[in-house]
Short mmCIF file of C-alpha atoms and ligand atoms in Angstrom, two decimals:
data_model
loop_
_atom_site.label_atom_id
_atom_site.label_comp_id
_atom_site.label_asym_id
_atom_site.label_seq_id
_atom_site.Cartn_x
_atom_site.Cartn_y
_atom_site.Cartn_z
CA MET A 159 -4.38 1.03 -25.59
CA THR A 160 -2.12 0.71 -22.56
CA THR A 161 0.75 3.12 -22.02
CA PRO A 162 4.13 1.40 -22.37
CA LEU A 163 5.85 1.13 -19.03
CA HIS A 164 9.02 2.76 -20.26
CA GLU A 165 7.04 5.96 -20.65
CA THR A 166 6.21 5.38 -17.00
CA THR A 167 3.87 7.41 -14.95
CA LEU A 168 3.73 10.79 -16.54
CA ALA A 169 1.77 9.49 -19.48
CA SER A 170 -0.81 7.72 -17.36
CA LYS A 171 -1.06 10.29 -14.60
CA PRO A 172 -4.19 12.39 -14.64
CA SER A 173 -3.50 15.17 -17.12
CA GLY A 174 -4.85 17.61 -14.55
CA ASP A 175 -5.04 17.91 -10.84
CA VAL A 176 -8.59 19.24 -10.53
CA LEU A 177 -11.79 17.46 -11.51
CA ALA A 178 -15.32 18.77 -11.90
CA ILE A 179 -17.46 15.78 -10.98
CA ARG A 180 -21.19 15.56 -11.56
CA GLY A 181 -22.49 12.89 -9.20
CA GLY A 182 -25.60 10.85 -8.74
CA ARG A 183 -24.86 8.38 -11.51
CA PRO A 184 -24.09 4.77 -10.48
CA LEU A 185 -20.76 3.37 -11.67
CA HIS A 186 -21.20 0.39 -13.98
CA GLY A 187 -18.67 -1.72 -15.83
CA ARG A 188 -15.33 -3.45 -15.50
CA VAL A 189 -11.96 -2.38 -14.14
CA ASP A 190 -8.86 -4.57 -13.98
CA VAL A 191 -6.39 -4.48 -11.13
CA LYS A 192 -2.74 -5.34 -11.70
CA GLY A 193 0.10 -6.12 -9.34
CA ALA A 194 -0.07 -4.71 -5.82
CA LYS A 195 1.74 -1.42 -5.27
CA ASN A 196 2.73 -2.70 -1.85
CA LEU A 197 4.41 -5.79 -3.29
CA ALA A 198 5.77 -4.55 -6.62
CA THR A 199 7.78 -1.71 -5.11
CA LYS A 200 9.37 -4.06 -2.52
CA ALA A 201 10.07 -6.81 -5.07
CA MET A 202 11.82 -4.16 -7.16
CA VAL A 203 14.09 -3.30 -4.22
CA ALA A 204 14.83 -7.03 -3.81
CA THR A 205 16.36 -7.11 -7.30
CA LEU A 206 19.39 -5.33 -5.79
CA LEU A 207 20.15 -8.50 -3.81
CA GLY A 208 20.53 -10.77 -6.84
CA GLU A 209 23.66 -11.47 -8.84
CA THR A 210 21.62 -11.89 -12.02
CA ALA A 211 18.67 -10.07 -13.60
CA SER A 212 15.12 -10.36 -12.25
CA THR A 213 11.79 -10.15 -14.07
CA LEU A 214 8.74 -8.77 -12.29
CA ARG A 215 5.36 -9.19 -14.02
CA ASP A 216 2.12 -7.22 -13.68
CA VAL A 217 4.02 -4.15 -12.48
CA PRO A 218 1.42 -1.41 -12.04
CA ASP A 219 2.10 1.92 -13.75
CA LEU A 220 2.12 4.11 -10.65
CA SER A 221 4.15 7.07 -9.48
CA ASP A 222 5.46 5.10 -6.47
CA VAL A 223 6.75 2.47 -8.90
CA ALA A 224 8.38 5.23 -10.98
CA VAL A 225 10.14 6.53 -7.84
CA VAL A 226 11.59 3.11 -6.99
CA ARG A 227 12.60 2.54 -10.60
CA SER A 228 14.47 5.87 -10.68
CA LEU A 229 16.23 5.07 -7.42
CA LEU A 230 17.30 1.68 -8.74
CA GLU A 231 18.59 3.33 -11.92
CA VAL A 232 20.50 5.93 -9.89
CA HIS A 233 22.26 3.02 -8.19
CA GLY A 234 23.20 1.46 -11.52
CA VAL A 235 20.41 -1.09 -12.01
CA ARG A 236 19.47 -1.35 -15.70
CA VAL A 237 15.70 -1.45 -16.11
CA THR A 238 14.21 -2.64 -19.41
CA GLU A 239 10.87 -3.89 -20.62
CA GLY A 240 10.14 -7.59 -20.36
CA ASP A 241 8.53 -10.06 -22.73
CA GLU A 242 4.91 -9.05 -22.02
CA PRO A 243 3.08 -5.82 -21.17
CA GLY A 244 3.64 -4.89 -17.52
CA ALA A 245 6.84 -6.94 -17.20
CA LEU A 246 10.08 -5.21 -16.25
CA ILE A 247 13.60 -6.64 -16.16
CA PHE A 248 16.06 -5.39 -13.55
CA ASP A 249 19.76 -6.02 -14.12
CA PRO A 250 21.81 -5.24 -11.00
CA SER A 251 25.19 -6.37 -12.33
CA GLU A 252 26.61 -2.83 -12.33
CA VAL A 253 25.30 -1.50 -9.06
CA GLU A 254 27.30 1.38 -7.65
CA SER A 255 26.86 3.98 -4.94
CA ALA A 256 24.97 7.07 -6.00
CA HIS A 257 25.48 10.70 -5.12
CA PHE A 258 23.27 12.14 -2.46
CA GLU A 259 21.89 14.87 -4.75
CA GLU A 260 20.73 12.24 -7.21
CA ILE A 261 19.09 10.09 -4.55
CA ASP A 262 17.36 13.13 -3.12
CA ALA A 263 16.07 14.21 -6.51
CA HIS A 264 14.60 10.80 -7.21
CA ALA A 265 13.18 9.88 -3.84
CA GLY A 266 10.01 11.96 -4.25
CA ALA A 267 7.55 11.70 -1.39
CA SER A 268 7.79 7.93 -1.13
CA ARG A 269 8.76 6.11 2.07
CA ILE A 270 10.08 3.12 0.18
CA PRO A 271 13.70 4.38 -0.04
CA ILE A 272 14.15 3.24 3.57
CA LEU A 273 13.93 -0.35 2.28
CA PHE A 274 17.05 0.16 0.17
CA CYS A 275 19.16 0.06 3.35
CA GLY A 276 19.72 -3.69 3.75
CA PRO A 277 20.32 -4.51 0.06
CA LEU A 278 22.71 -1.54 -0.35
CA LEU A 279 24.60 -2.43 2.82
CA HIS A 280 25.13 -5.95 1.46
CA ARG A 281 26.17 -4.75 -1.97
CA LEU A 282 28.17 -1.63 -1.21
CA GLY A 283 28.82 -1.68 2.54
CA GLN A 284 27.04 1.65 2.87
CA ALA A 285 23.74 3.38 2.18
CA PHE A 286 22.39 6.89 2.35
CA ILE A 287 18.70 7.61 2.82
CA PRO A 288 17.67 11.25 2.32
CA ASP A 289 15.39 13.03 4.75
CA LEU A 290 12.07 12.79 2.95
CA GLY A 291 10.36 15.38 5.10
CA GLY A 292 9.89 15.62 8.86
CA CYS A 293 6.75 13.58 9.22
CA ARG A 294 8.11 10.79 7.08
CA ILE A 295 11.57 10.24 8.35
CA GLY A 296 11.34 11.58 11.87
CA ASP A 297 12.34 9.22 14.60
CA ARG A 298 9.05 7.53 15.15
CA PRO A 299 7.92 6.22 11.80
CA ILE A 300 11.22 4.42 11.10
CA ASP A 301 12.44 3.60 14.60
CA PHE A 302 11.68 -0.12 14.13
CA HIS A 303 13.68 -0.08 10.89
CA LEU A 304 16.73 1.60 12.39
CA ASP A 305 16.69 -0.57 15.52
CA ALA A 306 16.61 -3.69 13.35
CA LEU A 307 19.44 -2.48 11.12
CA ARG A 308 21.59 -1.79 14.17
CA LYS A 309 20.93 -5.35 15.40
CA PHE A 310 22.23 -6.66 12.09
CA GLY A 311 25.48 -4.80 12.83
CA ALA A 312 25.00 -1.63 10.79
CA THR A 313 26.04 1.73 12.15
CA VAL A 314 23.41 4.42 11.73
CA GLU A 315 24.40 8.06 11.60
CA LYS A 316 21.73 10.74 11.50
CA LEU A 317 22.72 13.81 9.50
CA PRO A 318 20.67 16.95 8.78
CA SER A 319 20.23 15.75 5.19
CA GLY A 320 19.34 12.15 5.95
CA ILE A 321 20.66 8.92 7.38
CA ARG A 322 24.01 7.34 6.58
CA LEU A 323 24.48 3.64 7.24
CA SER A 324 27.58 1.53 7.08
CA THR A 325 28.67 -2.05 7.70
CA GLY A 326 32.14 -0.86 8.80
CA GLY A 327 33.63 -3.36 6.36
CA SER A 328 32.15 -6.50 7.97
CA ARG A 329 29.33 -8.69 6.73
CA LEU A 330 26.00 -8.04 8.46
CA HIS A 331 25.06 -10.83 10.86
CA GLY A 332 21.77 -12.51 11.80
CA ALA A 333 19.80 -11.11 14.72
CA ASN A 334 16.95 -11.76 17.14
CA ILE A 335 14.36 -9.09 16.52
CA HIS A 336 11.04 -8.57 18.25
CA LEU A 337 9.00 -5.84 16.61
CA PRO A 338 7.01 -3.65 19.02
CA TYR A 339 4.15 -3.82 16.48
CA PRO A 340 3.71 -6.04 13.39
CA SER A 341 4.83 -3.28 11.03
CA VAL A 342 4.67 -4.11 7.33
CA GLY A 343 7.66 -1.96 6.39
CA ALA A 344 9.85 -3.09 9.28
CA THR A 345 9.11 -6.75 8.49
CA GLU A 346 10.15 -6.12 4.89
CA GLN A 347 13.28 -4.36 6.11
CA VAL A 348 14.24 -7.39 8.19
CA LEU A 349 13.53 -9.83 5.34
CA LEU A 350 15.52 -7.82 2.79
CA THR A 351 18.46 -7.57 5.19
CA ALA A 352 18.45 -11.00 6.83
CA VAL A 353 18.48 -13.04 3.61
CA ARG A 354 22.14 -12.22 2.97
CA ALA A 355 23.31 -11.72 6.55
CA GLU A 356 25.65 -14.26 8.13
CA GLY A 357 23.71 -16.74 10.31
CA THR A 358 20.08 -17.02 11.30
CA THR A 359 17.59 -14.25 12.03
CA GLU A 360 14.52 -14.79 14.14
CA LEU A 361 11.86 -12.18 13.64
CA ARG A 362 9.02 -12.12 16.16
CA ASN A 363 5.75 -10.18 15.97
CA ALA A 364 6.19 -9.98 12.20
CA ALA A 365 3.59 -8.62 9.79
CA ILE A 366 2.02 -11.43 7.75
CA GLU A 367 0.08 -9.50 5.11
CA PRO A 368 -0.35 -11.37 1.79
CA GLU A 369 2.08 -8.90 0.18
CA ILE A 370 4.71 -9.95 2.76
CA MET A 371 4.09 -13.61 1.92
CA ASP A 372 4.53 -12.76 -1.76
CA LEU A 373 7.81 -10.98 -0.98
CA ILE A 374 8.94 -14.12 0.87
CA ALA A 375 8.06 -16.12 -2.27
CA VAL A 376 10.16 -13.72 -4.37
CA LEU A 377 13.12 -14.08 -2.00
CA GLN A 378 12.78 -17.87 -1.94
CA LYS A 379 12.96 -17.87 -5.76
CA MET A 380 16.21 -15.91 -5.39
CA GLY A 381 17.71 -18.64 -3.20
CA ALA A 382 16.76 -17.42 0.29
CA ILE A 383 15.81 -19.81 3.09
CA ILE A 384 12.84 -18.39 4.98
CA SER A 385 10.38 -20.30 7.10
CA TYR A 386 7.16 -18.98 8.49
CA GLU A 387 6.51 -20.35 11.99
CA PRO A 388 3.31 -20.08 14.08
CA ASN A 389 2.50 -16.88 16.00
CA ARG A 390 4.04 -14.32 13.68
CA VAL A 391 7.56 -15.76 13.85
CA ILE A 392 9.71 -15.75 10.71
CA LEU A 393 13.08 -17.54 10.57
CA ILE A 394 15.61 -16.52 7.95
CA GLU A 395 18.83 -18.49 7.36
CA GLY A 396 21.23 -16.11 5.66
CA VAL A 397 22.96 -17.18 2.45
CA GLU A 398 26.02 -15.74 0.74
CA LYS A 399 24.58 -15.22 -2.69
CA LEU A 400 21.19 -14.74 -4.28
CA ARG A 401 20.19 -14.87 -7.93
CA GLY A 402 17.51 -13.03 -9.93
CA TYR A 403 13.86 -14.08 -9.96
CA ASP A 404 10.93 -14.32 -12.34
CA HIS A 405 7.72 -13.49 -10.52
CA ARG A 406 4.17 -12.33 -11.16
CA SER A 407 3.01 -9.91 -8.48
CA ILE A 408 0.06 -10.64 -6.25
CA PHE A 409 -2.99 -8.51 -7.26
CA ASP A 410 -3.72 -5.18 -5.60
CA ARG A 411 -6.36 -6.02 -3.01
CA ASN A 412 -6.46 -2.41 -1.80
CA GLU A 413 -7.47 -1.20 -5.23
CA ALA A 414 -9.98 -4.05 -5.57
CA ALA A 415 -11.59 -3.14 -2.24
CA SER A 416 -11.73 0.52 -3.29
CA TRP A 417 -13.75 -0.25 -6.43
CA ALA A 418 -16.00 -2.62 -4.46
CA SER A 419 -16.85 0.22 -2.07
CA ALA A 420 -17.39 2.54 -5.04
CA ALA A 421 -20.04 0.13 -6.38
CA LEU A 422 -21.66 0.09 -2.94
CA ALA A 423 -21.62 3.87 -2.48
CA THR A 424 -22.92 4.80 -5.94
CA ASP A 425 -25.41 1.88 -6.10
CA GLY A 426 -23.66 0.62 -9.20
CA GLU A 427 -22.20 -2.70 -10.34
CA ILE A 428 -18.46 -3.16 -10.85
CA PHE A 429 -16.59 -6.24 -11.99
CA VAL A 430 -13.02 -6.09 -10.69
CA GLY A 431 -10.90 -8.20 -13.01
CA GLY A 432 -7.93 -9.83 -11.28
CA ALA A 433 -9.47 -9.66 -7.77
CA LYS A 434 -9.25 -12.88 -5.79
CA GLN A 435 -11.28 -14.07 -2.84
CA GLN A 436 -8.61 -15.54 -0.57
CA GLU A 437 -6.74 -12.30 0.13
CA MET A 438 -10.02 -10.38 0.57
CA LEU A 439 -11.92 -12.70 2.92
CA THR A 440 -12.12 -10.15 5.73
CA PHE A 441 -13.17 -7.36 3.40
CA LEU A 442 -15.83 -9.53 1.75
CA ASN A 443 -17.41 -10.38 5.11
CA VAL A 444 -17.75 -6.71 6.01
CA PHE A 445 -18.93 -5.87 2.49
CA ARG A 446 -21.70 -8.47 2.81
CA LYS A 447 -22.70 -7.30 6.30
CA ALA A 448 -22.96 -3.73 4.98
CA GLY A 449 -25.51 -4.87 2.41
CA GLY A 450 -23.15 -5.70 -0.44
CA TRP A 451 -23.54 -8.61 -2.88
CA PHE A 452 -20.58 -10.21 -4.65
CA ASP A 453 -19.95 -13.08 -7.00
CA VAL A 454 -16.49 -14.65 -7.06
CA ARG A 455 -15.57 -15.69 -10.60
CA GLU A 456 -12.57 -17.29 -12.24
CA ASP A 457 -11.14 -13.98 -13.45
CA GLY A 458 -12.37 -11.53 -10.84
CA ILE A 459 -15.18 -10.52 -8.49
CA LEU A 460 -18.47 -8.76 -9.30
CA PHE A 461 -19.67 -6.25 -6.69
CA ARG A 462 -23.02 -4.49 -6.17
CA ARG A 463 -25.62 -3.75 -3.49
CA ASP A 464 -28.01 -6.37 -2.15
CA GLY A 465 -30.93 -4.09 -1.27
CA GLU A 466 -30.64 -1.40 1.40
CA LEU A 467 -27.21 -0.71 2.93
CA LYS A 468 -26.79 -1.66 6.60
CA PRO A 469 -24.61 -0.14 9.32
CA VAL A 470 -21.50 -2.04 10.45
CA ILE A 471 -18.93 -1.85 13.23
CA VAL A 472 -15.41 -2.21 11.87
CA GLU A 473 -11.99 -2.07 13.45
CA THR A 474 -8.91 -1.73 11.26
CA ASP A 475 -6.10 -4.08 12.16
CA VAL A 476 -3.03 -5.89 10.90
CA HIS A 477 -3.63 -8.97 8.72
CA PRO A 478 -5.85 -10.97 8.90
CA GLY A 479 -7.87 -8.02 10.19
CA PHE A 480 -9.64 -5.33 8.21
CA MET A 481 -6.93 -3.27 6.48
CA THR A 482 -6.55 0.40 7.29
CA ASP A 483 -6.52 1.12 3.53
CA TRP A 484 -10.02 -0.30 3.15
CA GLN A 485 -11.85 1.95 5.57
CA GLN A 486 -11.91 5.30 3.74
CA PRO A 487 -13.89 4.23 0.61
CA LEU A 488 -16.16 2.08 2.80
CA VAL A 489 -17.01 5.09 4.99
CA VAL A 490 -18.49 6.81 1.91
CA ALA A 491 -20.81 3.84 1.39
CA LEU A 492 -21.71 3.82 5.09
CA THR A 493 -23.04 7.39 4.81
CA GLN A 494 -25.78 5.78 2.70
CA ALA A 495 -26.56 2.95 5.18
CA ARG A 496 -29.63 3.15 7.43
CA GLY A 497 -28.41 3.44 11.03
CA ARG A 498 -25.19 4.07 12.90
CA SER A 499 -21.84 2.61 11.83
CA VAL A 500 -18.60 2.78 13.76
CA VAL A 501 -15.15 2.61 12.18
CA HIS A 502 -12.22 2.31 14.58
CA GLU A 503 -8.83 3.13 13.13
CA THR A 504 -6.08 1.41 15.11
CA VAL A 505 -3.15 1.22 12.68
CA TYR A 506 -2.37 4.85 11.84
CA GLU A 507 -2.75 7.82 14.12
CA ASN A 508 -4.24 10.25 11.64
CA ARG A 509 -6.41 8.52 9.12
CA MET A 510 -9.79 10.13 9.73
CA GLY A 511 -8.98 13.58 8.32
CA PHE A 512 -10.74 12.73 5.06
CA THR A 513 -14.12 12.68 6.85
CA GLY A 514 -14.09 16.52 7.00
CA ALA A 515 -14.88 16.72 3.28
CA LEU A 516 -17.67 14.14 3.60
CA ILE A 517 -19.23 16.19 6.42
CA LYS A 518 -19.04 19.27 4.18
CA MET A 519 -20.98 17.26 1.58
CA GLY A 520 -23.76 16.47 4.05
CA ALA A 521 -22.58 13.31 5.83
CA ASP A 522 -23.31 12.85 9.54
CA ILE A 523 -19.91 11.75 10.88
CA VAL A 524 -18.52 12.37 14.34
CA VAL A 525 -14.82 11.61 14.81
CA HIS A 526 -13.67 10.63 18.31
CA PRO A 527 -9.94 11.43 18.26
CA HIS A 528 -9.12 9.03 21.10
CA GLY A 529 -11.37 6.14 20.13
CA LEU A 530 -14.51 4.95 21.89
CA GLN A 531 -13.78 1.76 23.77
CA ASP A 532 -12.67 1.76 27.38
CA GLY A 533 -12.66 -2.00 27.86
CA PRO A 534 -9.77 -4.43 27.39
CA ARG A 535 -8.35 -4.73 23.88
CA ARG A 536 -8.12 -7.91 21.88
CA VAL A 537 -4.55 -6.95 20.95
CA ALA A 538 -2.35 -4.60 22.97
CA ARG A 539 -2.39 -1.28 21.13
CA ARG A 540 -0.45 1.89 21.03
CA ASP A 541 -2.35 4.91 22.16
CA LEU A 542 -3.35 6.21 18.77
CA GLU A 543 -6.75 4.91 17.85
CA GLN A 544 -9.56 7.08 16.53
CA ALA A 545 -13.19 6.25 15.81
CA ALA A 546 -15.70 7.64 13.34
CA VAL A 547 -19.41 7.28 14.02
CA ILE A 548 -21.37 7.53 10.78
CA THR A 549 -25.13 7.97 10.89
CA GLY A 550 -27.11 7.48 7.72
CA PRO A 551 -28.52 7.63 5.26
CA THR A 552 -27.68 11.22 4.47
CA PRO A 553 -27.94 12.60 0.95
CA LEU A 554 -24.57 13.99 -0.16
CA HIS A 555 -24.35 17.21 -2.16
CA GLY A 556 -21.54 18.52 -4.34
CA ALA A 557 -18.78 20.64 -2.74
CA ASP A 558 -15.30 22.01 -3.37
CA ILE A 559 -12.91 19.57 -1.73
CA VAL A 560 -9.16 18.98 -1.61
CA VAL A 561 -7.67 15.48 -1.70
CA PRO A 562 -5.60 14.82 1.47
CA ASP A 563 -3.85 11.51 0.70
CA LEU A 564 -4.14 8.41 -1.45
CA ARG A 565 -7.00 6.48 0.16
CA GLY A 566 -8.73 9.56 1.58
CA GLY A 567 -8.53 11.10 -1.89
CA TYR A 568 -10.14 8.09 -3.48
CA SER A 569 -12.99 8.35 -1.00
CA HIS A 570 -13.45 12.03 -1.88
CA VAL A 571 -13.84 11.20 -5.56
CA ILE A 572 -16.32 8.44 -4.75
CA ALA A 573 -18.25 10.79 -2.46
CA ALA A 574 -18.43 13.33 -5.29
CA LEU A 575 -19.74 10.61 -7.61
CA THR A 576 -22.35 9.63 -5.00
CA ALA A 577 -23.45 13.22 -4.36
CA THR A 578 -26.05 15.16 -6.28
CA GLY A 579 -24.79 18.23 -8.11
CA GLU A 580 -21.26 19.19 -9.07
CA SER A 581 -18.11 18.90 -6.97
CA ARG A 582 -14.73 20.40 -7.63
CA VAL A 583 -12.06 17.96 -6.39
CA SER A 584 -8.49 19.31 -6.25
CA GLY A 585 -5.24 17.40 -5.73
CA VAL A 586 -6.37 14.32 -7.68
CA ASP A 587 -2.85 13.84 -8.99
CA ILE A 588 -1.91 12.03 -5.77
CA LEU A 589 -4.16 9.14 -6.79
CA SER A 590 -1.56 8.14 -9.42
CA ARG A 591 0.49 6.81 -6.48
CA GLY A 592 -1.89 3.90 -6.00
CA TYR A 593 -4.52 3.74 -8.76
CA GLU A 594 -3.26 2.93 -12.22
CA LYS A 595 -4.97 4.89 -15.02
CA PHE A 596 -7.49 6.18 -12.54
CA LEU A 597 -9.26 8.62 -14.83
CA ASP A 598 -9.49 6.05 -17.64
CA LYS A 599 -11.12 3.65 -15.21
CA LEU A 600 -13.62 6.27 -14.03
CA THR A 601 -14.50 6.97 -17.66
CA ALA A 602 -14.93 3.25 -18.37
CA LEU A 603 -17.37 3.05 -15.45
CA GLY A 604 -19.50 5.88 -16.82
CA ALA A 605 -18.46 8.60 -14.36
CA ASP A 606 -19.47 12.11 -15.46
CA PHE A 607 -16.48 14.44 -14.94
CA ASP A 608 -14.18 16.93 -16.63
CA VAL A 609 -10.53 17.63 -15.96
CA ILE A 610 -10.50 21.37 -15.30
CA GLY A 611 -7.09 22.05 -13.85
N1 LIG B 771 5.50 2.38 12.81
C1 LIG B 771 6.33 2.88 13.77
N2 LIG B 771 7.69 2.76 13.60
C2 LIG B 771 8.23 2.14 12.52
C3 LIG B 771 7.38 1.60 11.53
C4 LIG B 771 6.00 1.75 11.70
O1 LIG B 771 5.88 3.44 14.76
O2 LIG B 771 9.46 2.05 12.41
C5 LIG B 771 4.05 2.53 12.97
C6 LIG B 771 3.44 3.43 11.90
O3 LIG B 771 3.59 4.79 12.22
C7 LIG B 771 2.01 2.96 11.86
C8 LIG B 771 2.13 1.46 12.16
O4 LIG B 771 3.41 1.28 12.77
O5 LIG B 771 1.27 3.58 12.87
C9 LIG B 771 2.00 0.56 10.97
O6 LIG B 771 2.93 0.92 9.99
P1 LIG B 771 3.54 -0.11 8.94
O7 LIG B 771 5.01 -0.09 9.06
O8 LIG B 771 2.83 -1.41 9.06
O9 LIG B 771 3.09 0.54 7.57
P2 LIG B 771 4.00 0.87 6.31
O10 LIG B 771 4.91 -0.24 6.00
O11 LIG B 771 4.56 2.23 6.45
C10 LIG B 771 2.39 -0.23 4.59
C11 LIG B 771 1.69 0.21 3.36
C12 LIG B 771 0.51 1.09 3.73
C13 LIG B 771 -0.42 0.30 4.63
C14 LIG B 771 0.35 -0.19 5.86
C15 LIG B 771 -0.49 -1.07 6.77
C16 LIG B 771 3.45 0.34 1.73
C17 LIG B 771 4.30 1.18 0.88
N3 LIG B 771 2.61 0.98 2.53
O12 LIG B 771 2.87 0.95 5.21
O13 LIG B 771 -0.16 1.40 2.54
O14 LIG B 771 -1.48 1.12 5.04
O15 LIG B 771 1.49 -0.95 5.43
O16 LIG B 771 -0.88 -2.20 6.12
O17 LIG B 771 3.50 -0.89 1.67
C18 LIG B 771 -1.29 2.77 1.04
O18 LIG B 771 -1.15 1.87 0.20
O19 LIG B 771 -1.99 3.81 0.84
C19 LIG B 771 -0.62 2.67 2.30
C20 LIG B 771 -0.50 3.70 3.14
#
C-alpha cells in the first residue's frame, strides 16, 4: 500500500540510517518511477505565481518535496491532496510573507529555496532566503541567480543570516541575460521571474534539460508566453497575471537510469515502470555500449546485461549530453567491465568522492582531480573537471562505508549489493531526497539487507 502524501516523507523514509547489506545476489523485478524530483519541486514553486489553485500529479514522496511543501505552507499556500494518489493541490490565494525563523526551520538542506525569489518578489515585493550553509549559498553556486535577479530590477542585500531581496515597490522588468554556463537552476530562476516581469526577457545559453521543458509547459498552462529559439535561447514575454495549472510531472529519468545501472552492476534484470526512451536516449546509448540490453515497452523499459560488460569512455555534460547524475551508479557497473573505462565529470567540481568507498571494496579506480585531456574542448569549460579511470573486472567485497550524497550514496548501496560478503552502509537516510520508497524497492527486487541503525 502506498503512503498517503499528506503523511509526507517521514513515513516513507528509511526507518533507519544504517543498512547491513549481503551482496552477490542479482536484483530482479519491477520498480516504478514517478514524477521527477527536479521538475516537481520547481513546478511546486511555480504555484506561487498563479492567482488560482494548481494541481500537480505524480508528485514523488521525497524529502526535497516535503521541504518545498513546508516552505510553500509557511508562505500561506494551502496544500491538500488531489483527486488521485500522488496528486497535490496548491492554493496560493492567501500568500503572505513569512518570518525568517520559520523559513529557516523549513528550508532543510535543500537548494530549492533560492527559486522562491522571483515568485515572492512578484507577489510580495520582497523575499528572504536563509543561508543554507556555506557551501550551498556562498557566492559561487548562486552567482548566476543573483546576477539575473539584479537584471530584473531586484535589489539584493547579503546579510549574515541570508539574502534579502526587494523590488523597491516597482514591478520587475524584462532583461537580457546571458548565462556563463547553461545552469539548470539559473535557467529556472529566470523563467520563474520573467513570466510576470514587465516586457520581454531574452535568456541566452539556457539549460534545455527535459525537466526545464516540462517547467516551460507548466508555465505556458498558467498563461505565460515562452518561446524556445535555436541555440539555447529562450524568449519570455512577461504577462500581468497567471492562473493555476493542472499538470502531470515528467518521469524521473535520474531514478530510471540508477535502476538500469543497478541491473547492470548486479547482473540482474529490472523493469522500470514509467521510464521513457526519448528523455534517456543518451543514457541508453552508453548503457548499450557498456554491454547492457534494454527493451522499450509501452509502460516502461526492461534492463539487463547482454553478455560480458565492456569498458566505455563517458563525459558528463549539460543536456543532451550524459547527465552528471547518471555517472555514479554506472561507475559501479564499470568496475565489472573487462578493460579500462574513463568517466570525465565536467558539470560539478566534486563528484568523484564516492569512488573512495568503491576502492575500499576492491575496485581499481584512479581519480585524476584535474581531468585527463589536454586538447581543445568541444564546449568551453570552467576549470573544474575530474576524471576517473576504472579498470575491471575487479571482484568487490563487503566493507563499512558512509553515504556521501544522493547519487554517490545510491552507488554505494549498489556496490554493496554487487559485492560478496556483508557491507555496513551508513547515512542511507539521504537517499529519501531522491529515491521514493527506496528500501521497499530494494526489497521488491530481492535485495538481502537489514536495517540495523
Ligand atoms: N553554478 C554556478 N553558479 C550558479 C549556478 C550554478 O557556478 O549560480 C555551477 C554549479 O556550481 C555547477 C554547474 O554550474 O558546477 C551546474 O549547476 P546547475 O545550476 O546546472 O545545477 P543545479 O540547478 O544546482 C540541478 C539538479 C541537479 C543536477 C544539475 C545538473 C535540482 C534540484 N538539481 O542542479 O540534481 O545534477 O541540475 O543537471 O534540479 C540530483 O538530483 O542529485 C542533483 C544534484
